[in-house]
Amino acid sequence: MNKKNMPTRLYLTEDETPKYWYNLRADMKEQHAPFLHPGTKQPCTENDLTPVFCKELVSQELNFTDRLIEIPEGLSAFYKSTRPSPLIRARFLEKALNTPAEIYYKHEGNNTSGSHKLNSAAAQAYYAKQEGLTSLTTETGAGQWGTALAMACAFFGVDLTVYMVKVSSQQKPYRKAVIETFGAKLIPSPSDTTEIGRSILKSDPNTGGSLGCAISEAIETSMKTPKCRYVLGSVLDHVLLHQSIIGQECKAAFDKYEIKPDIIIGCAGGGSNLGGLIAPFIGDKIHGRSNARFIAVEPASCPSLTRGRFAYDFGDTGRTTPLLKMYTLGNGFIPSPNHAGGLRYHGMSPIISKLYADGYIEARSEIQTEVFKAASMFAKVEGILPAPESSHAIKAAIDEAVKCRETGEKKTILFGLTGTGYFDMSAYISYNDGSMSDKIPSEQDLQAGFDTLPVV
Amino acid sequence: MNKKNMPTRLYLTEDETPKYWYNLRADMKEQHAPFLHPGTKQPCTENDLTPVFCKELVSQELNFTDRLIEIPEGLSAFYKSTRPSPLIRARFLEKALNTPAEIYYKHEGNNTSGSHKLNSAAAQAYYAKQEGLTSLTTETGAGQWGTALAMACAFFGVDLTVYMVKVSSQQKPYRKAVIETFGAKLIPSPSDTTEIGRSILKSDPNTGGSLGCAISEAIETSMKTPKCRYVLGSVLDHVLLHQSIIGQECKAAFDKYEIKPDIIIGCAGGGSNLGGLIAPFIGDKIHGRSNARFIAVEPASCPSLTRGRFAYDFGDTGRTTPLLKMYTLGNGFIPSPNHAGGLRYHGMSPIISKLYADGYIEARSEIQTEVFKAASMFAKVEGILPAPESSHAIKAAIDEAVKCRETGEKKTILFGLTGTGYFDMSAYISYNDGSMSDKIPSEQDLQAGFDTLPVV
């Protein structure tokens, strides 16, 4: 195809759409350290994980060797309703930046859940149904994951209970309403439905709750309910596997149009989007077939890769999960309350952490006013109001494109637009009216977080 | 193509995407009655309209003969960022209804403005820029039109002032924030920026405002500002022309895949979506080449087609616009306050009104609890949370598909999904918690509206 006639949106027909997830661990020369049982400090076995997670998910979690894993047909049928997601040439952004760089973005927000989270939510609900489970539990903070899972459970016919951090459910009544419209049961956490909830309420009746507490309540309920499991929306390897559909579609479209990306950029909270976006590209890098750069962008207020420690830590602030070797600020780290967007997780996917430790991925952090500045510019020229999370990637993509303007290099940049910001307007309001501020953790703040790291 | 292998989403490449709007008036055997000047009661001339509207829009408004009108290249470039919009086979809805019917929907909500309004907003901002105007004014009630126009003006570099009904701007701070993020100036109406606003505030300082007042303020400001024009998002013929891109894409995709629709359904408020959806299909019907049925669906609380009068009326409640011959409830008609969705307009596009009067279009009205029931079902199975407006079309599509189940007929149904409901969650909340009620205007309510019809 003549490069001049390249379309603005790179199409894949249903026939061309990938049928496999990409298990990037199969490309890694060395695997991340094993999860440890929090009691014994020994590597977790399949038997440790199956009481909590679906069987197939445990099997995916522990599969380090199969590079391609087939997407089951019943799930493909659901994916077809929103996928392939648009892969768009940011022609207007390029023009506004006057850059010779070619910028592409993969738009994962074109579904009612508003984010990429649906890719794994659908897979997890599908497997739950296949395995004869009748219900699932989960937690949600800002609400993206809860919304995605509610959609998926409505579709596959699985009951869902969502523990939503109480203060979030009060601040975001519309998120709550979407989740309930999809038929899920939403319980503000802490609640009187669990032992841990009751005990927290007893000691602090007015607490607004925390993600750690919501996770603990969701796990407790799943353990007590027959044919029920707990599910998680990020961090774990099987979640990154499901998210690899993002990268698989990008790779298929780039191959079809003979495009080779030079820089691939993703925002990083728990790492699910970034891991999914880069999955099929990372092998080429590891095996020396590509010089592409991979950039993880995190908020300066929660900088696990750029200022954290590479250590074993709990996955939750409630200190109940297996121990994961990852870049972490410590399970007790809490970002400053003025931090507006998502990406508040104290740790980072073990896969992303290992790739970063081994030098395959770069990382940088951005302050939120700069992130919203990039978001507003992007909205104006490309016509999509991005989620604050996604806007971290936009900021880095703009910076790289501006560098190209300065050097004259015609690089090809791909970034992940993980979602839309329609339910984050209070953050945009504070940016628009100038009341948004930046706060970066001090060395003391970091030390306080590190002090909560477990001794392994 | 083998019918069994039909994709869920009907693709059009950029090359296959229509390059022309479809001016359905060229197919009509008889045109709608002319607009009348509100003072002289004589047909409006080009000279009457150009002080208020852009030149090219006036020329389009008065062009009854050219069937195809080329979409200018600069505008096409913008359309490419969101178009062609998805045309989706509702396989999951079909399955849930156990119907032999094939149901398709055209999804116009996949952009940040969240609705089809962007199609005309972009065209109007484009022409304004081309004609050397530097600013536009408009009004917005629920906010869809204001958001769409703010996006379009940000893109084409035209300043925009939006008069937003005061009570709406208070109830929908997030809509306001989106509009401001796109750089538009938002003024709650009534305001002290216009004579009409000051006079209304003087007589009723605590008024929440009305669409009629917002229109009057927007027109007054445009008339007083150099290089400024007023723009409108529905009702007028040129708006329907721009919206014909919806139908053009449907027709191109259906032709590509050899599909012939039997029933085409659209919700109808001012008529812009319905008129755009049916544009290229209506000629075949008028000239006897097709037996397709066209169904307009309106809310039972604002039933202009099904219970209104076909008469000359003002376009606004402020009684300042030209007189339009249309189905109307009277410019003084106000839907019951319990009416949750949009589609609150007292009248109906003159084109749609004429087609309805001549028997080419059917119309029906639906009560809102039934509409939200259909919306919730659609959300659960198709994974898209629809706008309340669009859900009127969903309700009718479901009813027609159920009829097919009963008769065994394998009809092909197309409906317009005009937008998403992310900013309408308060209505969903009232449906979910059972507090939503239905209220249909009594004969007395209707008579009170009819009493406000002007004598022509």
PDB file of N, CA, C and O in Angstrom, chain B residues 28 56 178 250 398:
ATOM      1  N   MET B  28     -38.582  13.599  -2.720  1.00  0.00           N
ATOM      2  CA  MET B  28     -39.959  13.803  -2.282  1.00  0.00           C
ATOM      3  C   MET B  28     -40.824  14.335  -3.416  1.00  0.00           C
ATOM      4  O   MET B  28     -40.415  15.256  -4.140  1.00  0.00           O
ATOM      5  N   GLU B  56     -23.342  28.916   3.613  1.00  0.00           N
ATOM      6  CA  GLU B  56     -23.439  27.594   2.998  1.00  0.00           C
ATOM      7  C   GLU B  56     -24.610  26.800   3.603  1.00  0.00           C
ATOM      8  O   GLU B  56     -25.270  26.028   2.909  1.00  0.00           O
ATOM      9  N   VAL B 178     -17.080  18.869  30.475  1.00  0.00           N
ATOM     10  CA  VAL B 178     -16.621  18.366  29.177  1.00  0.00           C
ATOM     11  C   VAL B 178     -16.610  19.510  28.171  1.00  0.00           C
ATOM     12  O   VAL B 178     -15.631  19.726  27.444  1.00  0.00           O
ATOM     13  N   CYS B 250     -24.969   3.148   6.348  1.00  0.00           N
ATOM     14  CA  CYS B 250     -25.782   1.929   6.469  1.00  0.00           C
ATOM     15  C   CYS B 250     -26.061   1.351   5.088  1.00  0.00           C
ATOM     16  O   CYS B 250     -25.928   0.145   4.865  1.00  0.00           O
ATOM     17  N   ILE B 398     -37.210  -4.256  19.558  1.00  0.00           N
ATOM     18  CA  ILE B 398     -37.520  -5.478  20.318  1.00  0.00           C
ATOM     19  C   ILE B 398     -38.956  -5.921  20.022  1.00  0.00           C
ATOM     20  O   ILE B 398     -39.216  -7.099  19.752  1.00  0.00           O
TER      21      ILE B 398
END
